[in-house]
Amino acid sequence: MPSLVDFFTIVAVSAGAFFFLAGTVGILRFPDTLSRLHALTKADNLGLGLIVLGLLPQSTLLVALKLLAVWLLVLLAGASSSQLIAQFVRRDKSNP
Amino acid sequence: MPEFLTSAATLVLALTGLGLARMLWGPSAADRMMSAQLLGTGGAATVLLLASANANPALVDIALTLALLAAFAAAALSLGEPGSRRPDDEED
């Protein structure tokens, strides 16, 4: 019988994997570059965040802090990268 | 628990691999770069799950590196394009 902590991990990691599935379906099937960018940034980052949340109780304090640092880095990098890619797309459209 | 985490890692890896199809189809360079970003995020998630499954905290550093490289790649795409210079710096 898994403990409450294990149950929390299983639920959070499953939710994270589900959001990854949603993000991948989005990047494959959305009709437009900018909407695909939206799917990538929001859904996949949320999936990673939920996975990190699920892994936090399974680790020591130091490793948990490192996991949080990875998640923060992916959030910040994802936010700036999406802005950069969107500007690139806009430039690309205006000079065909 | 390690079996569950390993199977979750396999699932995320498979989804990331499917996302690479956008790199083949993507009509523009931005689509291909987005697929590379997905590799960074999905690869980081896979490695984090494996780090916990195998009780090997060193793998978290690999996830950190992958996330960094994805950010650098997006910056290189946007800033390395020939027409992307600001109006005030004309030559190299």
Coordinates of N, CA and C in Angstrom, one line a residue:
Chain A
M1 N 0.8 -1.2 0.0 CA 0.0 0.0 0.0 C 0.9 1.2 0.0
P2 N 0.9 2.0 -1.1 CA 1.8 3.2 -1.1 C 1.4 4.2 -0.1
S3 N 2.4 4.9 0.4 CA 2.1 6.0 1.4 C 1.4 7.2 0.7
L4 N 1.1 8.2 1.5 CA 0.4 9.3 1.0 C 1.4 10.1 0.1
V5 N 2.7 10.1 0.5 CA 3.7 10.9 -0.3 C 3.8 10.2 -1.7
D6 N 3.9 8.9 -1.7 CA 4.0 8.2 -3.0 C 2.7 8.5 -3.9
F7 N 1.6 8.5 -3.2 CA 0.4 8.8 -4.0 C 0.4 10.2 -4.6
F8 N 0.9 11.2 -3.8 CA 1.0 12.5 -4.4 C 2.0 12.5 -5.5
T9 N 3.1 11.8 -5.4 CA 4.0 11.8 -6.5 C 3.4 11.2 -7.8
I10 N 2.7 10.1 -7.6 CA 2.1 9.4 -8.7 C 1.1 10.3 -9.4
V11 N 0.3 11.0 -8.6 CA -0.8 11.9 -9.2 C -0.1 13.0 -10.0
A12 N 0.9 13.7 -9.3 CA 1.5 14.9 -9.9 C 2.3 14.5 -11.2
V13 N 3.0 13.4 -11.2 CA 3.8 13.0 -12.3 C 2.8 12.6 -13.5
S14 N 1.7 11.9 -13.1 CA 0.8 11.5 -14.2 C 0.2 12.7 -14.8
A15 N -0.2 13.7 -14.0 CA -0.7 15.0 -14.5 C 0.3 15.7 -15.4
G16 N 1.5 15.7 -15.0 CA 2.6 16.3 -15.8 C 2.8 15.6 -17.1
A17 N 2.7 14.3 -17.1 CA 2.8 13.5 -18.4 C 1.6 13.8 -19.3
F18 N 0.5 13.9 -18.7 CA -0.7 14.3 -19.5 C -0.6 15.6 -20.2
F19 N 0.0 16.6 -19.4 CA 0.2 17.9 -20.1 C 1.2 17.8 -21.1
F20 N 2.2 17.0 -21.0 CA 3.2 16.8 -22.0 C 2.5 16.2 -23.3
L21 N 1.6 15.3 -23.1 CA 0.9 14.7 -24.2 C 0.1 15.8 -24.9
A22 N -0.6 16.7 -24.1 CA -1.4 17.8 -24.7 C -0.5 18.7 -25.5
G23 N 0.7 19.0 -24.9 CA 1.6 19.9 -25.6 C 2.1 19.3 -26.9
T24 N 2.4 18.0 -26.9 CA 2.9 17.4 -28.1 C 1.9 17.4 -29.2
V25 N 0.6 17.0 -28.8 CA -0.5 17.0 -29.8 C -0.6 18.4 -30.3
G26 N -0.5 19.4 -29.5 CA -0.6 20.8 -29.9 C 0.4 21.2 -30.9
I27 N 1.7 20.8 -30.6 CA 2.8 21.2 -31.5 C 2.7 20.5 -32.8
L28 N 2.0 19.3 -32.9 CA 1.9 18.6 -34.1 C 0.7 19.0 -34.9
R29 N -0.4 19.4 -34.3 CA -1.6 19.5 -35.0 C -2.2 21.0 -35.1
F30 N -1.6 21.9 -34.4 CA -2.2 23.3 -34.5 C -1.9 23.8 -35.9
P31 N -2.7 24.7 -36.4 CA -2.6 25.1 -37.8 C -1.6 26.1 -38.0
D32 N -1.1 26.8 -37.1 CA -0.3 28.0 -37.3 C 1.0 28.0 -36.4
T33 N 2.0 28.7 -36.9 CA 3.3 28.7 -36.1 C 3.1 29.3 -34.8
L34 N 2.4 30.4 -34.7 CA 2.3 31.1 -33.4 C 1.4 30.3 -32.4
S35 N 0.4 29.6 -32.9 CA -0.4 28.8 -32.0 C 0.4 27.6 -31.5
R36 N 1.3 27.1 -32.4 CA 2.2 26.0 -32.0 C 3.1 26.4 -30.9
L37 N 3.6 27.7 -31.0 CA 4.5 28.2 -30.0 C 3.8 28.3 -28.7
H38 N 2.5 28.7 -28.8 CA 1.8 28.8 -27.5 C 1.6 27.5 -26.9
A39 N 1.3 26.4 -27.7 CA 1.2 25.1 -27.1 C 2.5 24.6 -26.4
L40 N 3.6 24.9 -27.1 CA 4.9 24.5 -26.6 C 5.2 25.2 -25.3
T41 N 5.1 26.5 -25.2 CA 5.5 27.2 -24.1 C 4.6 26.9 -22.9
K42 N 3.3 26.9 -23.0 CA 2.4 26.8 -21.9 C 2.3 25.3 -21.4
A43 N 1.9 24.4 -22.4 CA 1.6 23.1 -21.9 C 2.9 22.3 -21.5
D44 N 3.9 22.4 -22.3 CA 5.1 21.6 -21.9 C 5.8 22.2 -20.6
N45 N 5.8 23.5 -20.4 CA 6.3 24.0 -19.2 C 5.5 23.6 -18.0
L46 N 4.2 23.6 -18.2 CA 3.3 23.2 -17.1 C 3.5 21.7 -16.8
G47 N 3.7 20.9 -17.8 CA 4.0 19.5 -17.6 C 5.3 19.3 -16.8
L48 N 6.3 20.0 -17.2 CA 7.6 19.9 -16.5 C 7.4 20.4 -15.0
G49 N 6.6 21.5 -14.8 CA 6.4 22.0 -13.5 C 5.7 20.9 -12.6
L50 N 4.7 20.3 -13.2 CA 4.0 19.2 -12.4 C 4.9 18.1 -12.1
I51 N 5.7 17.7 -13.0 CA 6.7 16.6 -12.8 C 7.6 16.9 -11.7
V52 N 8.2 18.2 -11.7 CA 9.1 18.6 -10.7 C 8.3 18.6 -9.3
L53 N 7.1 19.1 -9.3 CA 6.3 19.1 -8.1 C 6.2 17.7 -7.5
G54 N 5.9 16.7 -8.4 CA 5.8 15.3 -7.9 C 7.1 14.8 -7.4
L55 N 8.2 15.2 -8.0 CA 9.5 14.6 -7.6 C 10.0 15.3 -6.3
L56 N 9.5 16.4 -5.9 CA 10.1 17.1 -4.7 C 10.0 16.3 -3.5
P57 N 8.9 15.6 -3.1 CA 9.0 14.8 -1.9 C 9.8 13.6 -1.9
Q58 N 10.3 13.2 -3.1 CA 11.1 12.0 -3.2 C 12.5 12.2 -3.0
S59 N 13.0 13.5 -2.9 CA 14.4 13.8 -2.8 C 14.8 14.4 -1.5
T60 N 16.1 14.5 -1.3 CA 16.7 15.2 -0.2 C 16.5 16.7 -0.4
L61 N 16.8 17.5 0.6 CA 16.5 18.9 0.5 C 17.4 19.6 -0.5
L62 N 18.7 19.2 -0.6 CA 19.5 19.8 -1.6 C 19.1 19.5 -3.0
V63 N 18.7 18.2 -3.2 CA 18.3 17.8 -4.6 C 17.0 18.5 -4.9
A64 N 16.1 18.7 -3.9 CA 14.8 19.4 -4.2 C 15.1 20.8 -4.6
L65 N 16.0 21.5 -3.9 CA 16.3 22.9 -4.3 C 16.9 22.9 -5.7
K66 N 17.7 21.9 -6.1 CA 18.2 21.9 -7.5 C 17.1 21.7 -8.5
L67 N 16.1 20.8 -8.1 CA 14.9 20.6 -9.0 C 14.2 21.9 -9.2
L68 N 14.0 22.6 -8.1 CA 13.3 23.9 -8.2 C 14.1 24.9 -9.1
A69 N 15.4 24.9 -9.0 CA 16.2 25.7 -9.8 C 16.1 25.4 -11.3
V70 N 16.0 24.1 -11.6 CA 15.9 23.7 -13.0 C 14.5 24.2 -13.5
W71 N 13.5 24.0 -12.7 CA 12.2 24.5 -13.1 C 12.1 26.0 -13.3
L72 N 12.7 26.8 -12.4 CA 12.7 28.2 -12.6 C 13.5 28.6 -13.9
L73 N 14.6 27.9 -14.1 CA 15.4 28.2 -15.3 C 14.6 27.9 -16.6
V74 N 13.9 26.8 -16.6 CA 13.1 26.5 -17.8 C 11.9 27.5 -17.9
L75 N 11.4 27.9 -16.8 CA 10.3 28.9 -16.9 C 10.8 30.2 -17.6
L76 N 11.9 30.7 -17.0 CA 12.5 32.0 -17.5 C 12.9 31.9 -18.9
A77 N 13.7 30.8 -19.2 CA 14.2 30.6 -20.5 C 13.1 30.4 -21.5
G78 N 12.0 29.7 -21.1 CA 10.9 29.4 -22.0 C 10.2 30.7 -22.3
A79 N 10.0 31.6 -21.3 CA 9.3 32.8 -21.5 C 10.1 33.7 -22.5
S80 N 11.4 33.9 -22.3 CA 12.2 34.7 -23.2 C 12.3 34.1 -24.5
S81 N 12.5 32.8 -24.6 CA 12.7 32.1 -25.9 C 11.4 32.3 -26.7
S82 N 10.2 32.2 -26.1 CA 9.0 32.3 -26.9 C 8.9 33.7 -27.4
Q83 N 9.3 34.7 -26.7 CA 9.2 36.1 -27.2 C 10.2 36.2 -28.4
L84 N 11.4 35.7 -28.2 CA 12.4 35.8 -29.3 C 11.9 35.1 -30.6
I85 N 11.3 33.9 -30.4 CA 10.9 33.1 -31.6 C 9.7 33.9 -32.2
A86 N 8.8 34.4 -31.4 CA 7.7 35.2 -32.0 C 8.2 36.4 -32.8
Q87 N 9.2 37.1 -32.3 CA 9.7 38.2 -33.0 C 10.3 37.8 -34.3
F88 N 11.0 36.6 -34.3 CA 11.6 36.1 -35.5 C 10.5 35.7 -36.5
V89 N 9.4 35.2 -36.0 CA 8.3 34.8 -37.0 C 7.8 36.1 -37.6
R90 N 7.6 37.1 -36.8 CA 7.0 38.4 -37.3 C 8.0 39.0 -38.4
R91 N 9.3 39.0 -38.1 CA 10.3 39.5 -39.1 C 10.2 38.7 -40.3
D92 N 10.1 37.3 -40.2 CA 10.1 36.5 -41.3 C 8.9 36.7 -42.2
K93 N 7.8 37.0 -41.6 CA 6.6 37.3 -42.3 C 6.6 38.6 -43.1
S94 N 7.3 39.6 -42.5 CA 7.3 40.9 -43.2 C 8.4 41.0 -44.3
N95 N 9.4 40.1 -44.3 CA 10.3 40.0 -45.4 C 10.2 38.6 -46.0
P96 N 9.3 38.4 -47.0 CA 9.2 37.1 -47.5 C 10.3 36.7 -48.4
Chain B
M1 N 7.7 2.4 -7.0 CA 7.9 3.8 -7.3 C 9.0 4.0 -8.4
P2 N 10.2 3.4 -8.3 CA 11.1 3.5 -9.4 C 10.6 3.0 -10.7
E3 N 9.8 1.9 -10.7 CA 9.2 1.4 -12.0 C 8.3 2.4 -12.5
F4 N 7.4 3.0 -11.7 CA 6.5 4.0 -12.2 C 7.2 5.2 -12.8
L5 N 8.3 5.7 -12.1 CA 9.0 6.9 -12.6 C 9.7 6.5 -13.9
T6 N 10.3 5.3 -14.0 CA 10.9 4.9 -15.2 C 10.0 4.8 -16.4
S7 N 8.8 4.3 -16.1 CA 7.8 4.2 -17.2 C 7.3 5.6 -17.6
A8 N 7.1 6.5 -16.6 CA 6.8 7.9 -16.9 C 7.9 8.5 -17.8
A9 N 9.1 8.3 -17.4 CA 10.2 8.8 -18.2 C 10.2 8.3 -19.6
T10 N 9.9 7.0 -19.8 CA 9.8 6.4 -21.2 C 8.7 7.1 -21.9
L11 N 7.5 7.3 -21.3 CA 6.4 8.0 -21.9 C 6.8 9.4 -22.4
V12 N 7.4 10.2 -21.5 CA 7.7 11.5 -21.9 C 8.8 11.5 -23.0
L13 N 9.7 10.6 -23.0 CA 10.7 10.5 -24.0 C 10.0 10.1 -25.4
A14 N 9.0 9.2 -25.4 CA 8.3 8.9 -26.6 C 7.6 10.1 -27.1
L15 N 6.9 10.9 -26.2 CA 6.2 12.1 -26.7 C 7.2 13.1 -27.3
T16 N 8.3 13.2 -26.7 CA 9.3 14.2 -27.2 C 9.8 13.7 -28.6
G17 N 10.0 12.4 -28.7 CA 10.4 11.9 -30.0 C 9.3 12.1 -31.1
L18 N 8.0 12.0 -30.7 CA 6.9 12.3 -31.7 C 7.0 13.7 -32.0
G19 N 7.3 14.6 -31.1 CA 7.3 16.0 -31.4 C 8.4 16.4 -32.4
L20 N 9.4 15.5 -32.6 CA 10.4 15.8 -33.5 C 9.9 15.8 -35.0
A21 N 8.7 15.2 -35.2 CA 8.1 15.3 -36.5 C 7.9 16.7 -37.0
R22 N 7.7 17.6 -36.1 CA 7.5 19.0 -36.4 C 8.8 19.5 -37.1
M23 N 10.0 19.0 -36.7 CA 11.2 19.4 -37.2 C 11.3 19.0 -38.7
L24 N 10.7 17.9 -39.1 CA 10.7 17.5 -40.5 C 9.7 18.3 -41.3
W25 N 8.4 18.5 -40.7 CA 7.4 19.1 -41.5 C 7.4 20.6 -41.5
G26 N 7.9 21.1 -40.4 CA 7.7 22.6 -40.1 C 8.0 23.5 -41.3
P27 N 7.0 24.2 -41.7 CA 7.3 25.0 -42.9 C 8.3 26.1 -42.7
S28 N 8.5 26.6 -41.5 CA 9.4 27.6 -41.3 C 10.5 27.2 -40.3
A29 N 11.6 28.1 -40.2 CA 12.7 27.8 -39.3 C 12.2 27.8 -37.9
A30 N 11.2 28.7 -37.6 CA 10.8 28.8 -36.2 C 10.1 27.5 -35.7
D31 N 9.4 26.8 -36.6 CA 8.8 25.5 -36.2 C 9.9 24.5 -35.9
R32 N 11.0 24.5 -36.6 CA 12.0 23.6 -36.3 C 12.7 23.9 -35.0
M33 N 12.9 25.2 -34.8 CA 13.5 25.6 -33.5 C 12.5 25.3 -32.3
M34 N 11.2 25.3 -32.5 CA 10.3 24.9 -31.5 C 10.5 23.5 -31.1
S35 N 10.7 22.6 -32.2 CA 10.9 21.2 -31.9 C 12.2 21.0 -31.1
A36 N 13.2 21.8 -31.4 CA 14.5 21.7 -30.6 C 14.2 22.1 -29.1
Q37 N 13.4 23.2 -28.9 CA 13.0 23.6 -27.6 C 12.3 22.4 -26.9
L38 N 11.4 21.7 -27.6 CA 10.7 20.6 -27.0 C 11.7 19.6 -26.6
L39 N 12.7 19.3 -27.4 CA 13.8 18.4 -26.9 C 14.4 18.8 -25.6
G40 N 14.6 20.1 -25.5 CA 15.2 20.6 -24.2 C 14.3 20.4 -23.0
T41 N 13.0 20.8 -23.2 CA 12.1 20.6 -22.1 C 11.7 19.2 -21.8
G42 N 11.4 18.4 -22.8 CA 11.1 17.0 -22.7 C 12.2 16.2 -22.2
G43 N 13.4 16.5 -22.8 CA 14.6 15.8 -22.3 C 14.9 16.1 -20.9
A44 N 14.7 17.3 -20.4 CA 15.0 17.6 -19.0 C 14.0 16.9 -18.1
A45 N 12.7 16.8 -18.5 CA 11.7 16.1 -17.7 C 12.1 14.6 -17.6
T46 N 12.5 14.0 -18.8 CA 12.9 12.6 -18.8 C 14.1 12.4 -17.8
V47 N 15.1 13.2 -17.9 CA 16.3 13.0 -17.1 C 16.0 13.2 -15.6
L48 N 15.1 14.2 -15.3 CA 14.7 14.4 -13.9 C 14.0 13.2 -13.3
L49 N 13.1 12.6 -14.2 CA 12.4 11.4 -13.7 C 13.4 10.3 -13.5
L50 N 14.3 10.1 -14.4 CA 15.3 9.0 -14.2 C 16.2 9.3 -13.0
A51 N 16.5 10.6 -12.7 CA 17.3 10.9 -11.6 C 16.7 10.4 -10.3
S52 N 15.4 10.6 -10.2 CA 14.7 10.1 -9.0 C 14.5 8.6 -9.0
A53 N 14.3 8.0 -10.2 CA 14.0 6.6 -10.3 C 15.3 5.8 -9.9
N54 N 16.5 6.3 -10.3 CA 17.7 5.6 -10.0 C 18.4 6.1 -8.8
A55 N 17.8 7.1 -8.1 CA 18.4 7.7 -6.9 C 19.8 8.2 -7.2
N56 N 19.9 8.9 -8.4 CA 21.2 9.4 -8.8 C 21.1 10.9 -9.0
P57 N 21.4 11.7 -8.0 CA 21.2 13.1 -8.1 C 22.0 13.8 -9.1
A58 N 23.1 13.2 -9.6 CA 23.9 13.8 -10.6 C 23.2 14.1 -11.9
L59 N 22.1 13.3 -12.2 CA 21.4 13.5 -13.4 C 20.7 14.8 -13.5
V60 N 20.4 15.4 -12.3 CA 19.7 16.7 -12.3 C 20.6 17.7 -13.0
D61 N 21.9 17.6 -12.9 CA 22.8 18.5 -13.6 C 22.6 18.4 -15.1
I62 N 22.4 17.2 -15.6 CA 22.2 17.0 -17.1 C 20.9 17.8 -17.5
A63 N 19.9 17.7 -16.7 CA 18.6 18.4 -17.0 C 18.9 19.9 -17.1
L64 N 19.7 20.4 -16.1 CA 20.0 21.9 -16.1 C 20.7 22.2 -17.4
T65 N 21.7 21.4 -17.8 CA 22.4 21.7 -19.1 C 21.5 21.7 -20.3
L66 N 20.6 20.7 -20.4 CA 19.7 20.7 -21.5 C 18.8 21.9 -21.6
A67 N 18.3 22.4 -20.4 CA 17.5 23.5 -20.4 C 18.2 24.8 -20.8
L68 N 19.5 24.9 -20.4 CA 20.3 26.0 -20.8 C 20.6 26.0 -22.3
L69 N 20.9 24.8 -22.9 CA 21.2 24.7 -24.3 C 20.0 25.1 -25.1
A70 N 18.8 24.7 -24.7 CA 17.6 25.1 -25.4 C 17.4 26.6 -25.5
A71 N 17.7 27.2 -24.3 CA 17.6 28.7 -24.3 C 18.6 29.3 -25.2
F72 N 19.8 28.8 -25.2 CA 20.8 29.4 -26.1 C 20.5 29.2 -27.6
A73 N 19.9 28.0 -27.9 CA 19.5 27.8 -29.3 C 18.5 28.8 -29.8
A74 N 17.5 29.1 -28.9 CA 16.5 30.0 -29.4 C 17.1 31.4 -29.5
A75 N 18.0 31.8 -28.6 CA 18.6 33.1 -28.8 C 19.4 33.1 -30.0
A76 N 20.2 32.1 -30.3 CA 21.0 32.0 -31.5 C 20.2 32.2 -32.8
L77 N 19.0 31.5 -32.8 CA 18.1 31.6 -34.0 C 17.7 33.1 -34.2
S78 N 17.3 33.7 -33.1 CA 16.7 35.0 -33.3 C 17.7 36.1 -33.5
L79 N 18.9 36.0 -32.9 CA 19.9 37.0 -33.0 C 20.9 36.8 -34.1
G80 N 21.0 35.6 -34.6 CA 22.0 35.3 -35.6 C 21.5 35.5 -37.0
E81 N 20.3 35.8 -37.2 CA 19.7 36.0 -38.5 C 20.3 37.2 -39.2
P82 N 20.6 37.2 -40.5 CA 21.3 38.4 -41.1 C 20.5 39.7 -40.9
G83 N 19.2 39.7 -41.1 CA 18.4 40.9 -41.0 C 18.1 41.4 -39.6
S84 N 18.7 40.7 -38.6 CA 18.2 41.0 -37.2 C 19.0 42.1 -36.5
R85 N 19.9 42.7 -37.2 CA 20.7 43.7 -36.5 C 19.8 44.9 -36.2
R86 N 20.1 45.6 -35.1 CA 19.4 46.8 -34.8 C 19.8 47.9 -35.8
P87 N 19.0 48.9 -36.0 CA 19.4 49.9 -37.0 C 20.6 50.7 -36.6
D88 N 21.0 50.7 -35.3 CA 22.2 51.6 -35.0 C 23.5 50.9 -35.1
D89 N 23.6 49.5 -35.2 CA 24.9 48.9 -35.5 C 24.9 48.3 -36.9
E90 N 25.6 49.0 -37.8 CA 25.5 48.7 -39.2 C 26.4 47.6 -39.6
E91 N 27.7 47.6 -39.2 CA 28.6 46.6 -39.6 C 29.1 45.8 -38.5
D92 N 29.8 44.8 -38.8 CA 30.3 43.8 -37.7 C 31.4 44.4 -36.8

